[in-house]
mmCIF file of C-alpha atoms in Angstrom:
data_model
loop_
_atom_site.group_PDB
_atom_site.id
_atom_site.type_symbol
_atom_site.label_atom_id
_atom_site.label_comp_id
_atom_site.label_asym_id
_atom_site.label_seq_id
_atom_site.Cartn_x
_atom_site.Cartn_y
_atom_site.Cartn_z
ATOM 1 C CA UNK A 1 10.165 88.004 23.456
ATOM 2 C CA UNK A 2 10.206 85.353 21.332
ATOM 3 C CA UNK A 3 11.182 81.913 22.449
ATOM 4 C CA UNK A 4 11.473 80.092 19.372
ATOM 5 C CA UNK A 5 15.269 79.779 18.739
ATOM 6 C CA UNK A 6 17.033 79.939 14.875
ATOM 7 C CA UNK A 7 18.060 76.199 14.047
ATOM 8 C CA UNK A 8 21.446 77.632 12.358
ATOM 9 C CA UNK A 9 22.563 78.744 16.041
ATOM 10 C CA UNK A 10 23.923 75.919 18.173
ATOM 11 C CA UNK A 11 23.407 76.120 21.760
ATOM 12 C CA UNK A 12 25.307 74.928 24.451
ATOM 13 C CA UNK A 13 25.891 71.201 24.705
ATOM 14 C CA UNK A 14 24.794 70.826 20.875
ATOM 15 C CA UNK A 15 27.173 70.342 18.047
ATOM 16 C CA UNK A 16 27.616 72.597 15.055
ATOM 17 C CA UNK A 17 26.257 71.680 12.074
ATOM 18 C CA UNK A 18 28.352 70.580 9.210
ATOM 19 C CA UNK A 19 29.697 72.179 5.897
ATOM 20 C CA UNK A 20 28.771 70.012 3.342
ATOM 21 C CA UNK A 21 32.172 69.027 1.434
ATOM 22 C CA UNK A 22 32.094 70.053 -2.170
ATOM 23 C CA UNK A 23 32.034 67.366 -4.861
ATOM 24 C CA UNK A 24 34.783 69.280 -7.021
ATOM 25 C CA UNK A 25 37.369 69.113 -3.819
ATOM 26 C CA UNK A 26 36.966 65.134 -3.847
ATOM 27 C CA UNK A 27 37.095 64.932 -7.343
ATOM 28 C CA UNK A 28 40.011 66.901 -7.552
ATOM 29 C CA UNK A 29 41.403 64.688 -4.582
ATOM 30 C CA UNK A 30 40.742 61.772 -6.223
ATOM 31 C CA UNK A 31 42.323 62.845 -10.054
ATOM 32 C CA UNK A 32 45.769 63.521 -7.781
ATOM 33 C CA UNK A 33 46.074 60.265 -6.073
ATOM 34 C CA UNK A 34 45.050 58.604 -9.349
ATOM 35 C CA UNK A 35 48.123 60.538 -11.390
ATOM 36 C CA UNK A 36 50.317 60.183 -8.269
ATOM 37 C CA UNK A 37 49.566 55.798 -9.015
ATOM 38 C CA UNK A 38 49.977 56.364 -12.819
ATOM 39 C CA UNK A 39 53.525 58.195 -11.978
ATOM 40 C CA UNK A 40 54.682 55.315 -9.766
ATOM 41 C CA UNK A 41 53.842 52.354 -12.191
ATOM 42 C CA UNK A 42 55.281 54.381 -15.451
ATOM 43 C CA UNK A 43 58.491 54.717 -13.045
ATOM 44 C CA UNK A 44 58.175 51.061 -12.266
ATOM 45 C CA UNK A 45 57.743 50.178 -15.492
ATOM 46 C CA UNK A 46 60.066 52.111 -16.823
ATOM 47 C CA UNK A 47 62.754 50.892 -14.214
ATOM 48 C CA UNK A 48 61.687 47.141 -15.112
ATOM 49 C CA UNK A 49 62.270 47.724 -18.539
ATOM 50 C CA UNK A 50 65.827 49.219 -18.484
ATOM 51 C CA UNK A 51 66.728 46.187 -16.442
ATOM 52 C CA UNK A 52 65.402 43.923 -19.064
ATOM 53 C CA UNK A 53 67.367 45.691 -21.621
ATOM 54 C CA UNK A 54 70.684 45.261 -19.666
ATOM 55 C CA UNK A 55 69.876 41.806 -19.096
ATOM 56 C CA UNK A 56 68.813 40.912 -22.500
ATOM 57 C CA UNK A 57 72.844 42.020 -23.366
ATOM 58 C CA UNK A 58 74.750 40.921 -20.682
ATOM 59 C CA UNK A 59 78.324 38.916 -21.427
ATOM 60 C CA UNK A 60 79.591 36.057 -19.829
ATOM 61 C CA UNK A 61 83.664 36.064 -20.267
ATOM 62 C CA UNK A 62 85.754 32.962 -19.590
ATOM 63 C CA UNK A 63 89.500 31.893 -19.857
ATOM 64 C CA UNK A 64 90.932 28.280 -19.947
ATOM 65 C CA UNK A 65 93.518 26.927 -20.496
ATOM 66 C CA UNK A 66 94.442 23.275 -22.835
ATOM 67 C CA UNK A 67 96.910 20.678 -22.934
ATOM 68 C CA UNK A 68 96.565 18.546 -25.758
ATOM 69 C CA UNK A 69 99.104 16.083 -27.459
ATOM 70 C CA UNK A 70 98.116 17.165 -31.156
ATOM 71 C CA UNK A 71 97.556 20.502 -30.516
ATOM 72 C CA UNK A 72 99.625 21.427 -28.085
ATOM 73 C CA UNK A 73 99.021 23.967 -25.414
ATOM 74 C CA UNK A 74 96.638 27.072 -25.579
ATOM 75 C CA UNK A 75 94.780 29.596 -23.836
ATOM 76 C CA UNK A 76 91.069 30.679 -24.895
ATOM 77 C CA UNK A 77 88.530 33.364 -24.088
ATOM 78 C CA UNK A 78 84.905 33.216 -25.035
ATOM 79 C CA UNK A 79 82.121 35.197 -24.217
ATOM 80 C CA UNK A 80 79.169 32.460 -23.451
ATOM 81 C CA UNK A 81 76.583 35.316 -22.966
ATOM 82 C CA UNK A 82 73.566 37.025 -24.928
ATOM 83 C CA UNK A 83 75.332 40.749 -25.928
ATOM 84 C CA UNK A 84 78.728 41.962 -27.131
ATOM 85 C CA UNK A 85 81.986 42.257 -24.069
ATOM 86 C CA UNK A 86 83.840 45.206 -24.047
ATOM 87 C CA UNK A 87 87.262 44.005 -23.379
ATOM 88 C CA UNK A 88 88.303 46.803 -21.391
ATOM 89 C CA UNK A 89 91.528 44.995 -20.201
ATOM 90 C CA UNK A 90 93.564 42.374 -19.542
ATOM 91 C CA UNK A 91 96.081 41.559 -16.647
ATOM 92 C CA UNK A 92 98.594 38.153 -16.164
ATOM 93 C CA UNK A 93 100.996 37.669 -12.999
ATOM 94 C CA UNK A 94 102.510 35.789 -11.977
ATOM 95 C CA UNK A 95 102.972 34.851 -7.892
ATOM 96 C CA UNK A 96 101.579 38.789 -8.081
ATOM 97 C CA UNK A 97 103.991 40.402 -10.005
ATOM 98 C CA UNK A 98 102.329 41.293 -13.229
ATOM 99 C CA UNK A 99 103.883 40.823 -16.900
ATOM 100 C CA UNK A 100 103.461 43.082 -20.121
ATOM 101 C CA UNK A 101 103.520 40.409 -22.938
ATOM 102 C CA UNK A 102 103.285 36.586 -23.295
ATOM 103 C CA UNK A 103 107.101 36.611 -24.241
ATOM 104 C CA UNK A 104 108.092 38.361 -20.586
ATOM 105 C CA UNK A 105 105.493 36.064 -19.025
ATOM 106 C CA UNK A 106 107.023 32.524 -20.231
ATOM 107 C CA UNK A 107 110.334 33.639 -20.682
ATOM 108 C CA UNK A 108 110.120 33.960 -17.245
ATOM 109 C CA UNK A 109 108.709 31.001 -16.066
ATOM 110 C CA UNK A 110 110.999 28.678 -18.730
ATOM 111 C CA UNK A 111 113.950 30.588 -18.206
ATOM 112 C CA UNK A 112 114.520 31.137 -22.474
ATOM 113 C CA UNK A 113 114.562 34.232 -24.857
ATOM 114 C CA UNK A 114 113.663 31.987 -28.049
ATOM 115 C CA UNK A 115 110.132 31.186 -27.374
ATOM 116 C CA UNK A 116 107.853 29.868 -30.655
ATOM 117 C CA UNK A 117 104.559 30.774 -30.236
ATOM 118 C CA UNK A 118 101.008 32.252 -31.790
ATOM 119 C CA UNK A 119 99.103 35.249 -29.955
ATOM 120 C CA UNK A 120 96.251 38.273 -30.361
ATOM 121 C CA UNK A 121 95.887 40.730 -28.602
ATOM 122 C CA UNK A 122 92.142 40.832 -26.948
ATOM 123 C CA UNK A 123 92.525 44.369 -24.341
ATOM 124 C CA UNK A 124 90.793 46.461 -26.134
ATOM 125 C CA UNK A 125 88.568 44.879 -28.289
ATOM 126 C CA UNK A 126 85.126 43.416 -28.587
ATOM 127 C CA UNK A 127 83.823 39.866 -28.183
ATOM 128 C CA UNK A 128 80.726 38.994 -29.898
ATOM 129 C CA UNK A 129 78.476 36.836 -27.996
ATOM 130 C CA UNK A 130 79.189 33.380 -28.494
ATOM 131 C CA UNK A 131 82.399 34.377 -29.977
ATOM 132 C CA UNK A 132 85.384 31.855 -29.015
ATOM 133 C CA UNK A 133 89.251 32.896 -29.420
ATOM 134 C CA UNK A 134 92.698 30.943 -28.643
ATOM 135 C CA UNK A 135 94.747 34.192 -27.661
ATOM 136 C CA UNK A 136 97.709 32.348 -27.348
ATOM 137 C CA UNK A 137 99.072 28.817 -28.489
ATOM 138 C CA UNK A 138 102.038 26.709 -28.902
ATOM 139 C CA UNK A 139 102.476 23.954 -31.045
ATOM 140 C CA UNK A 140 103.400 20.099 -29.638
ATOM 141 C CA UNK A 141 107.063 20.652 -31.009
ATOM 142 C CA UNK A 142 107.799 23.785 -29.419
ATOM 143 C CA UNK A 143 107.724 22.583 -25.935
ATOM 144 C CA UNK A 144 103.632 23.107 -24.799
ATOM 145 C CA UNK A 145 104.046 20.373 -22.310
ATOM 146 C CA UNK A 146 106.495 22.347 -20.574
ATOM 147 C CA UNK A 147 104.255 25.906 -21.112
ATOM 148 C CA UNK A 148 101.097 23.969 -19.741
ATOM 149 C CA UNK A 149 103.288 23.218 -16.714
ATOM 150 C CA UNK A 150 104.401 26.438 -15.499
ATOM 151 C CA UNK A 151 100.808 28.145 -16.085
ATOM 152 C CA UNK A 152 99.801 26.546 -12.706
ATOM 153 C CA UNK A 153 101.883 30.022 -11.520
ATOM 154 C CA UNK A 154 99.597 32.218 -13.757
ATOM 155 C CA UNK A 155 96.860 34.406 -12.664
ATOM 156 C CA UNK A 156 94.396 36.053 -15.395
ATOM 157 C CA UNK A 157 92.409 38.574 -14.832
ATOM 158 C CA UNK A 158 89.717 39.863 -17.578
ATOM 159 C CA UNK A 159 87.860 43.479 -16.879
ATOM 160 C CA UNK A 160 85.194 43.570 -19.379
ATOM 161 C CA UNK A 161 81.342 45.668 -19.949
ATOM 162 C CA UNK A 162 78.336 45.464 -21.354
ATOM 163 C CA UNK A 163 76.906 47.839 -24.132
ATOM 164 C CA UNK A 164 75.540 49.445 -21.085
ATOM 165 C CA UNK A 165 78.355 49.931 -19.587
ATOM 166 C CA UNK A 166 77.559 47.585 -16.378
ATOM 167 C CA UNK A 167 81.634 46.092 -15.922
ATOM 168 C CA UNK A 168 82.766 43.042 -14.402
ATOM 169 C CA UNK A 169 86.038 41.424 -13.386
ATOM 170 C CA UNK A 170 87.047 37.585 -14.661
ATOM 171 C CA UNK A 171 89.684 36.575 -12.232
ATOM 172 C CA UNK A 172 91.758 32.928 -12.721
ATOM 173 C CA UNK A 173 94.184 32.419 -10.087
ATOM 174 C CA UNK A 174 95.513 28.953 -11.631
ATOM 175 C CA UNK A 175 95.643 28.809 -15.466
ATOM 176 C CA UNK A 176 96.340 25.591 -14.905
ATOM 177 C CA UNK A 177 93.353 24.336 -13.017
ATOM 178 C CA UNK A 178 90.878 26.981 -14.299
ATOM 179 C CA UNK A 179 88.839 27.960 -10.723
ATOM 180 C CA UNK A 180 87.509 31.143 -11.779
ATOM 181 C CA UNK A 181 85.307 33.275 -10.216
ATOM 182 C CA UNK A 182 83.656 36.764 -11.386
ATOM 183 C CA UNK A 183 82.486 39.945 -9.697
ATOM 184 C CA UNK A 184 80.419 42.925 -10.950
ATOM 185 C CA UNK A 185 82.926 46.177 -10.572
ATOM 186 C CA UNK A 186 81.740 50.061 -10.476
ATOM 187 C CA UNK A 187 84.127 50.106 -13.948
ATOM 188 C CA UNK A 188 87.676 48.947 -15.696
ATOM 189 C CA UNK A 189 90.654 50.659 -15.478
ATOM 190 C CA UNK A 190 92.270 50.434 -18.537
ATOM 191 C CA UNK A 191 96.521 49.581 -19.197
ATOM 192 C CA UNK A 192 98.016 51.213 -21.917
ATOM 193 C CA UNK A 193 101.341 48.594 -21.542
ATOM 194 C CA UNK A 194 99.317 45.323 -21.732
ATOM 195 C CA UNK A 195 100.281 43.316 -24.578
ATOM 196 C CA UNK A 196 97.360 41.002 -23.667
#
């Protein structure tokens, strides 16, 4: 009987030997966490870059109001930003109630039918960046002090988008004083019956 003993066999109270792990099972281990990394920063970048884009075409919409003795009264819109605004709509009220048309809105407010004044219509259209319009305006003789005194009653809202369809709303609650604020919105609903 022999006593030598087979070194492959483990006896008790000795470990078993080890498999040796095969080089292609870390290299193949190593090529999927190096595509899983490449995925992630192409989605990164990718996600970085589409962000850029919007940013690089976002609007900025504003609204003001002016009182001025050779020009009379007016109300303006520009877009101060870097891409085009979607003027999806626009809304005026007045103590809440909301009007259809400059003509309901101070004929109103001054208590007249036979109002003189200039307007364009801006729901609906597109404002260039940079681009600057008076969207309504009366002249010194027909009465603008008075119209510049009753717009402290006006509210304006403005729902406007980018090219990429990211929508915000301009809100003035005082024509008058011009203390606006803006918030990003999910989108605009738009109003067939505005004559703004």
């Amino acid at each position: 009987m022999s006593t030598d003993r087979n070194e492959s066999e483990a006896g008790p109270g000795r470990p078993h030997p080890r498999k040796p792990i095969e080089t292609s099972l870390i290299a193949a281990i190593a090529a999927g966490v190096v595509g899983l990394s490449a995925l992630g920063v192409s989605v990164y970048e990718a996600y970085l870059m589409r962000e850029q884009q919007r940013a690089s075409v976002w609007p900025i919409v504003e609204a003001w109001s002016f009182h001025m003795s050779e020009s009379g009264f007016g109300v303006s819109v520009a877009n101060k930003g870097i891409g085009p605004a979607l003027l999806r709509s626009v809304d005026v009220s007045v103590d809440g109630v909301r009007k259809h048309s400059w003509q309901q809105l101070y004929g109103e407010l001054l208590g007249t039918d036979s109002l003189r004044y200039n307007m364009s219509a801006i729901s609906g259209n597109v404002l260039a960046a940079g681009e600057m319009l008076t969207i309504f305006s009366v002249s010194p003789d027909d009465g603008s002090k008075a119209f510049h005194e009753v717009s402290e009653n006006v509210s304006f809202e403005i729902c406007y988008c980018s090219v990429f369809e990211q929508c915000w709303v301009y809100q003035l609650d005082n024509l008058k004083m011009a203390v606006p604020r803006t918030e990003e919105i999910d989108a605009c609903t738009v109003d067939l019956e505005s004559g703004f």
